[in-house]
Short mmCIF file of C-alpha atoms in Angstrom, two decimals:
data_model
loop_
_atom_site.label_atom_id
_atom_site.label_comp_id
_atom_site.label_asym_id
_atom_site.label_seq_id
_atom_site.Cartn_x
_atom_site.Cartn_y
_atom_site.Cartn_z
CA MET A 19 82.60 24.10 103.25
CA GLN A 20 84.85 24.28 100.19
CA LEU A 21 88.03 26.38 99.99
CA ASP A 22 87.80 29.68 98.10
CA GLN A 23 90.31 28.82 95.19
CA ASN A 24 91.58 31.61 93.22
CA PRO A 25 91.45 30.84 89.17
CA PHE A 26 94.26 33.05 88.16
CA PHE A 27 97.50 31.75 87.94
CA ARG A 28 100.10 34.49 88.56
CA LYS A 29 103.98 34.47 88.28
CA ALA A 30 105.58 35.19 91.62
CA ILE A 31 107.27 38.56 91.69
CA THR A 32 110.91 38.37 92.80
CA PRO A 33 112.51 41.13 94.34
CA TRP A 34 115.29 43.12 92.70
CA TYR A 35 118.09 41.47 94.58
CA ASP A 36 117.03 38.19 93.49
CA SER A 37 116.55 38.78 90.12
CA ASN A 38 118.54 37.14 87.13
CA PHE A 39 120.52 40.38 86.48
CA ALA A 40 121.46 40.59 90.14
CA CYS A 41 122.46 37.10 90.43
CA TRP A 42 124.72 36.84 87.42
CA THR A 43 126.33 40.18 88.41
CA LEU A 44 127.08 38.43 91.81
CA ILE A 45 128.60 35.51 90.09
CA ILE A 46 130.52 37.24 87.73
CA SER A 47 131.91 39.44 90.90
CA MET A 48 132.62 36.66 93.02
CA MET A 49 134.76 34.66 90.23
CA GLY A 50 136.70 37.73 90.18
CA VAL A 51 137.19 37.87 93.81
CA PHE A 52 138.17 33.89 93.46
CA ALA A 53 140.80 34.69 90.96
CA PHE A 54 142.07 37.37 93.19
CA ALA A 55 142.02 34.98 96.04
CA ILE A 56 143.87 32.28 93.94
CA LEU A 57 146.77 34.95 93.12
CA GLY A 58 147.03 35.68 96.57
CA ILE A 59 147.38 31.93 97.54
CA LEU A 60 150.03 31.74 94.86
CA GLU A 61 151.86 34.70 96.20
CA GLY A 62 151.91 33.40 99.67
CA ILE A 63 153.22 30.11 98.71
CA ALA A 64 156.08 31.99 96.73
CA SER A 65 157.25 33.83 99.65
CA PRO A 66 158.41 32.39 102.82
CA GLU A 67 157.55 35.31 104.86
CA PHE A 68 153.89 35.14 103.96
CA HIS A 69 153.23 31.35 104.67
CA ARG A 70 151.41 31.92 107.97
CA HIS A 71 149.04 34.21 106.02
CA ILE A 72 147.61 31.90 103.53
CA TRP A 73 144.83 31.13 105.54
CA PHE A 74 143.22 34.60 104.56
CA PRO A 75 143.20 34.15 100.61
CA SER A 76 141.99 30.60 101.20
CA LEU A 77 138.95 31.67 103.15
CA LEU A 78 138.29 34.56 100.76
CA GLY A 79 138.43 32.03 97.91
CA GLY A 80 136.25 29.35 99.52
CA LEU A 81 133.57 31.55 100.57
CA SER A 82 133.56 33.12 97.14
CA LEU A 83 133.36 29.81 95.46
CA PHE A 84 130.49 28.71 97.82
CA LEU A 85 128.41 31.72 97.03
CA VAL A 86 129.01 31.15 93.33
CA ILE A 87 127.75 27.41 93.73
CA LYS A 88 124.67 28.85 96.01
CA VAL A 89 123.58 31.59 93.54
CA PHE A 90 123.88 29.32 90.56
CA LEU A 91 121.97 26.52 92.08
CA ARG A 92 119.34 28.99 92.91
CA LEU A 93 119.08 30.21 89.43
CA ARG A 94 118.85 26.93 88.13
CA ARG A 95 116.01 25.75 90.55
CA ARG A 96 114.39 28.87 89.16
CA SER A 97 114.73 28.35 85.79
CA LYS A 98 113.50 24.56 86.20
CA ASN A 99 110.23 25.89 87.97
CA THR A 100 109.31 28.41 85.26
#
């Protein structure tokens, strides 16, 4: 028995939250969060009473940078497939 093969080759429809515009908007906004985290780290290093709170901007910067890398890799992988 043969499999029913569809002769139509359609492009996959991506949801709005995974569109190129939404991904680039997310990358740009997360770069702003990363810059804000760097400023927080610099301020925490400059004043001795904030040394114990440097973990929070470090975590914020690391997570935003991780998200930028993941979304950029998703965009790159999608552009190679099309």
